[in-house]
CSV table of C-alpha atoms in Angstrom, one decimal:
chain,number,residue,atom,x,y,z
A,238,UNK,CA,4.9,5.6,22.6
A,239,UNK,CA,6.4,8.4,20.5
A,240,UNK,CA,9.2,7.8,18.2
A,241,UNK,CA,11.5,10.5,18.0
A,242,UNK,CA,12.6,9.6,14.7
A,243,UNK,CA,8.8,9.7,13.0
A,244,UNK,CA,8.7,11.1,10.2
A,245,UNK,CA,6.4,14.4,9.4
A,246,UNK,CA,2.5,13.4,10.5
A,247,UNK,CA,-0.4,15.6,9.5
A,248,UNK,CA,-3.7,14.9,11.3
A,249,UNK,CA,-7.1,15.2,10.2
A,250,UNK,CA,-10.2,14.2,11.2
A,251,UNK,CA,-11.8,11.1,10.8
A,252,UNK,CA,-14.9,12.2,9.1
A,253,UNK,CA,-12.8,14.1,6.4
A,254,UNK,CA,-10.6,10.8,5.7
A,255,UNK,CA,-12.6,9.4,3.7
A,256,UNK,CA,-13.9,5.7,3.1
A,257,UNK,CA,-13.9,2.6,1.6
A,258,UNK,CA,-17.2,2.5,0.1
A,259,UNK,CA,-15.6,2.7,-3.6
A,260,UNK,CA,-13.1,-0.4,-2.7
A,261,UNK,CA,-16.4,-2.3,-1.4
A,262,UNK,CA,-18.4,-1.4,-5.0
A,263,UNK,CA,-15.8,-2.7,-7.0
A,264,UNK,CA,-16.2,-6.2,-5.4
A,265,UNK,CA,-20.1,-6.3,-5.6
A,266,UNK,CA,-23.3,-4.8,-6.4
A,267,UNK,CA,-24.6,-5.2,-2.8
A,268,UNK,CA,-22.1,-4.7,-0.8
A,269,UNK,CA,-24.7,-3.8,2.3
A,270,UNK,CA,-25.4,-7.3,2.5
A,271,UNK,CA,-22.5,-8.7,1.2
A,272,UNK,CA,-19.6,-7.3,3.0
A,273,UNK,CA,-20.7,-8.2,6.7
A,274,UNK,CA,-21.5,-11.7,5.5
A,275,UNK,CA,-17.5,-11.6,4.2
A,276,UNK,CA,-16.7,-9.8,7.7
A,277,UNK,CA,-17.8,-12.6,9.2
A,278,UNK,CA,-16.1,-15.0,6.8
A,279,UNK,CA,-13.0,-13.3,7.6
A,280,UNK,CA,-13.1,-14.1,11.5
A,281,UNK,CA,-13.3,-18.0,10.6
A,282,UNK,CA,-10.4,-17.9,9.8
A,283,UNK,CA,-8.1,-14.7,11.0
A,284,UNK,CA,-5.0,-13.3,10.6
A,285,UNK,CA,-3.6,-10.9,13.1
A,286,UNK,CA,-0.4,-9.0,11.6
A,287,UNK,CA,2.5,-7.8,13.7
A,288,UNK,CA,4.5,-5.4,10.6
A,289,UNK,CA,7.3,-4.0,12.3
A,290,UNK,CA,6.3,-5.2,16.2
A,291,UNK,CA,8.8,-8.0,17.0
A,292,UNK,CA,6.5,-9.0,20.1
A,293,UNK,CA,3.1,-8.4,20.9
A,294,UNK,CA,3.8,-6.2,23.7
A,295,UNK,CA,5.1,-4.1,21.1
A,296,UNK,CA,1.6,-3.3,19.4
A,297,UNK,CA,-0.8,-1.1,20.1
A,298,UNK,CA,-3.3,-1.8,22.9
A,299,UNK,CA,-6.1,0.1,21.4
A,300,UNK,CA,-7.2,-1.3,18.4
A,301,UNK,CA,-6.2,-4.9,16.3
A,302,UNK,CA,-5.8,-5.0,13.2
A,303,UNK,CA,-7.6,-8.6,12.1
A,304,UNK,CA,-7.7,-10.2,8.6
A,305,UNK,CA,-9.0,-12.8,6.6
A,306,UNK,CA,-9.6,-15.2,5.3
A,307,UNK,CA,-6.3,-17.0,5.5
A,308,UNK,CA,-5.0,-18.3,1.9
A,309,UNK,CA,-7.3,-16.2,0.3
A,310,UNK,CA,-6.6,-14.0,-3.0
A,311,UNK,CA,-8.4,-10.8,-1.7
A,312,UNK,CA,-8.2,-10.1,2.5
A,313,UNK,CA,-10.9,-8.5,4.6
A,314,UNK,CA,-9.5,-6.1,6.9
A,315,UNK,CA,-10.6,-5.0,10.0
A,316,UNK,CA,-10.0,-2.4,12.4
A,317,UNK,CA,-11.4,-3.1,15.9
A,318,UNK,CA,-11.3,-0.5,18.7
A,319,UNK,CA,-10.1,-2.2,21.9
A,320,UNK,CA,-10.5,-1.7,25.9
A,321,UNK,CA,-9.0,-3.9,28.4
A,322,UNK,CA,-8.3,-6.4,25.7
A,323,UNK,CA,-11.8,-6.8,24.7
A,324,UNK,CA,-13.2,-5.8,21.4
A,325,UNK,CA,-15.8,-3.1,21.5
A,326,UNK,CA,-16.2,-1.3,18.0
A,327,UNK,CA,-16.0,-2.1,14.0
A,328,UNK,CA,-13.5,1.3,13.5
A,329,UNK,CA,-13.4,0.6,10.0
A,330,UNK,CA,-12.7,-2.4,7.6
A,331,UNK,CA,-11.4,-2.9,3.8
A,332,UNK,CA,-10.4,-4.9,1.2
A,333,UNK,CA,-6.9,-5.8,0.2
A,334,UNK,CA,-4.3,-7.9,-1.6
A,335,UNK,CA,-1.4,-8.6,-2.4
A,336,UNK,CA,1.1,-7.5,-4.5
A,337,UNK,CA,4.8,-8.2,-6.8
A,338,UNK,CA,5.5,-5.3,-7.1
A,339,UNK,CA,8.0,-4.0,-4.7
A,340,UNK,CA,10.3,-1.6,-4.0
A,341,UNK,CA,12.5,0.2,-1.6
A,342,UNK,CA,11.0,3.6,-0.2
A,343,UNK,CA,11.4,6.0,2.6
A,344,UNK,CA,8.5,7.8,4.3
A,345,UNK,CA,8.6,11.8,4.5
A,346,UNK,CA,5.3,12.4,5.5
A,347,UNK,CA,2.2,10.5,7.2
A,348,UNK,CA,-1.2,11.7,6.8
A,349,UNK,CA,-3.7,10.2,9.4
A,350,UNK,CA,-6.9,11.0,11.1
A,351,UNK,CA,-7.5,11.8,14.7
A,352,UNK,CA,-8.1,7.9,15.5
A,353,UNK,CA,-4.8,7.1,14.1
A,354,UNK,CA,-6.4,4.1,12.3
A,355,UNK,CA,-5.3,4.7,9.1
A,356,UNK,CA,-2.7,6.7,6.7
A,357,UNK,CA,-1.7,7.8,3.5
A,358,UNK,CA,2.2,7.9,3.3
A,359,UNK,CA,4.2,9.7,1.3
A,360,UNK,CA,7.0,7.9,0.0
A,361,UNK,CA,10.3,8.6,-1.9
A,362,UNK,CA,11.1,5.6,-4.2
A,363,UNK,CA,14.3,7.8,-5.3
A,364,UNK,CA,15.0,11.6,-6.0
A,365,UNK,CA,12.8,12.0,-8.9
A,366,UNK,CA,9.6,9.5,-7.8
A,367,UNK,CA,7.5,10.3,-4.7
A,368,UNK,CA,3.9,8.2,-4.4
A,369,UNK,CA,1.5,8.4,-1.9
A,370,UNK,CA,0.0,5.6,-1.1
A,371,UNK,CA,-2.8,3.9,1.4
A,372,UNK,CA,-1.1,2.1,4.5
A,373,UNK,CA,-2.6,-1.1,5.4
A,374,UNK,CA,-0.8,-1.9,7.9
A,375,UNK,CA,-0.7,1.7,9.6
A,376,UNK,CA,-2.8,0.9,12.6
A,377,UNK,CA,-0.1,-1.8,13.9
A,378,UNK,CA,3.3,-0.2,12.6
A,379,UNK,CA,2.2,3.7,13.0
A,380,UNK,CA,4.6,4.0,16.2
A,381,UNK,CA,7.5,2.3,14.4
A,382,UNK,CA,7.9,4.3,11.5
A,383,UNK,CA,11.5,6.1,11.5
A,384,UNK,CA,12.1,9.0,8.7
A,385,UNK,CA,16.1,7.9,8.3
A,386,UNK,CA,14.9,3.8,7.7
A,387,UNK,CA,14.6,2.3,4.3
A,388,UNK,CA,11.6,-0.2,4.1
A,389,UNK,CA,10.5,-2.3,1.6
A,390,UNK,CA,7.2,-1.1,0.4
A,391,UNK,CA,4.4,-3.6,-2.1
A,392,UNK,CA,2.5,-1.3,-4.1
A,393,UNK,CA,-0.9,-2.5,-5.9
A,394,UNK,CA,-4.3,-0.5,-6.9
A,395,UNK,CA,-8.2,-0.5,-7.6
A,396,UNK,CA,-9.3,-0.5,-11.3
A,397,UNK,CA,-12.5,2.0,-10.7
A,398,UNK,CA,-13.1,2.1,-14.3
A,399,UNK,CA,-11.5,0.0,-17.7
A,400,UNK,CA,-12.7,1.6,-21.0
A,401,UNK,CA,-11.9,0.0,-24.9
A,402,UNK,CA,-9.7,2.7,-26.2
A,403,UNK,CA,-9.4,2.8,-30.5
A,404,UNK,CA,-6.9,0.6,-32.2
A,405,UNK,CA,-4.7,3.9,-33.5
A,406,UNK,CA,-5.1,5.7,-29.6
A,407,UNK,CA,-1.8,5.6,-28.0
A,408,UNK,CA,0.2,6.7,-24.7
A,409,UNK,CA,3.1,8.9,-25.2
A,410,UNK,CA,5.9,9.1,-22.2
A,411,UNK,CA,8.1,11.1,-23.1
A,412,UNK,CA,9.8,12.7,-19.9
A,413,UNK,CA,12.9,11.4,-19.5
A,414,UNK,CA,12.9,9.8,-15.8
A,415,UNK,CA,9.6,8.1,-16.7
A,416,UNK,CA,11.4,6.7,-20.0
A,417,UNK,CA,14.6,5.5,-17.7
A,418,UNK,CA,12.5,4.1,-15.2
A,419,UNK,CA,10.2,2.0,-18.0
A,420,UNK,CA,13.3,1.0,-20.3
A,421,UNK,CA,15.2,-0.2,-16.7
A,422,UNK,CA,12.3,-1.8,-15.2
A,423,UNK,CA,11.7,-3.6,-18.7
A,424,UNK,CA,15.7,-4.8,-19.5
A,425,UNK,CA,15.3,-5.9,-15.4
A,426,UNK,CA,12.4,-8.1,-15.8
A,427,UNK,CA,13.3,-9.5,-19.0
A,428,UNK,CA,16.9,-11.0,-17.2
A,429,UNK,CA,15.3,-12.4,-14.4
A,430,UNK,CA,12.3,-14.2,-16.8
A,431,UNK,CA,9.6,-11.7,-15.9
A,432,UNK,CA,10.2,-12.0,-12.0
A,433,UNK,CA,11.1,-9.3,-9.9
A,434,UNK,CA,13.9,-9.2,-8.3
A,435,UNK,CA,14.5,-8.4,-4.4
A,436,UNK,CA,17.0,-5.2,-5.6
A,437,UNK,CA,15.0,-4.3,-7.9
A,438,UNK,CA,15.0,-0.9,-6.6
A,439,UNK,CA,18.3,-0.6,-6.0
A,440,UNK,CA,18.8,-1.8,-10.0
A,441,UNK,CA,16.7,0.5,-11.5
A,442,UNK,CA,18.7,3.5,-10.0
A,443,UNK,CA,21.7,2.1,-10.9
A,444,UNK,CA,20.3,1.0,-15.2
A,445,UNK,CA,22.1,3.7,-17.4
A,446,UNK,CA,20.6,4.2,-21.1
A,447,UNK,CA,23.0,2.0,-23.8
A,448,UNK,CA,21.7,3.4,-27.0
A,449,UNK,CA,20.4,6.5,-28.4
A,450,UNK,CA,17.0,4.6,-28.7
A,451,UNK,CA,16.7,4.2,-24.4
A,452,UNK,CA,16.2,8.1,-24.7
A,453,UNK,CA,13.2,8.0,-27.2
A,454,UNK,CA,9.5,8.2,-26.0
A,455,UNK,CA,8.0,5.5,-24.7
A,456,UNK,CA,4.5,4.6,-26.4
């Protein structure tokens, strides 16, 4: 099933996509013994996400997407090659979670690998913010994807590495979109008591600076 309006793919192979060893370190120091006793964990009590499908029929046929464990903080995803709706192969499987922060995006570009099991996306937030980011949820939604739709996106990340930094050491922003989109997303939060709201997109393009100081550098 091909939609017309998809938006750019590139497609490499699967070997040269990369894994999720690195996602698996950061949650234990033996992750060869400890991640298939959480694979299994996750089956007890599974999840299998629809996306974009509105019926089953609607998915694809040759892999599911399963995770798990319900209710919990971190999910175990995995991606199981299918044939006449019986599981045959562990494609691939990784850790994920959820996250607040979310925002309204278009996809221009989808990079996958020959399976089509998994993406990067390349999204455009607005005209001055594109971010690429990993696709969960690619294996169900990868035929639904339309280059004219706005969807809302939740963005999160891996800490690989957290160093003490000196009490004097700061961060200087000081291009201007990055300062607009840090003062916005500041006032924002701050008038809905640190929640975000469902707009909050949409409000951050439309914040304009009120003072001379919404200009300076952000440290």
């Amino acid at each position: 099933m091909k939609n017309q309006n998809s938006p750019e793919t590139i497609t490499i192979q699967d070997q040269n996509f990369g894994n999720h060893a690195e996602h698996w370190n950061l949650l234990s120091s033996n992750p060869a013994s400890e991640v298939p006793h959480w694979l299994g964990l996750a089956l007890d009590a599974p999840i299998m996400p629809m996306g974009l499908c509105d019926q089953e029929q609607d998915m694809a046929q040759d892999f599911w997407l399963i995770q798990g464990p319900s209710g919990q903080a971190i999910s175990i995803n995995q991606i199981i090659a299918v044939e006449n709706q019986k599981p045959r192969a562990l494609k691939t499987a990784f850790p994920s979670f959820e996250s607040p922060y979310k925002y309204d995006a278009k996809i221009e570009r989808i990079i996958t690998c020959d399976s089509a099991t998994q993406a990067v996306l390349r999204l455009s937030l607005n005209k001055d913010t594109v971010v690429y980011a990993f696709d969960n949820l690619f294996s169900v939604n990868r035929c639904h994807y339309d280059k004219n739709q706005t969807y809302q996106v939740q963005f999160n990340a891996w800490a690989y590495e957290l160093e003490l930094v000196s009490d004097d050491e700061k961060i200087i922003v000081d291009d201007p979109a990055s300062i607009k989109h840090h003062r916005a997303l500041n006032e924002i939060l701050a008038e809905h008591n640190g929640i975000a709201p469902e707009n909050l997109q949409e409000l951050i393009n439309d914040w304009q600076p009120k003072t001379p100081e919404d200009h300076e550098p952000v440290t």
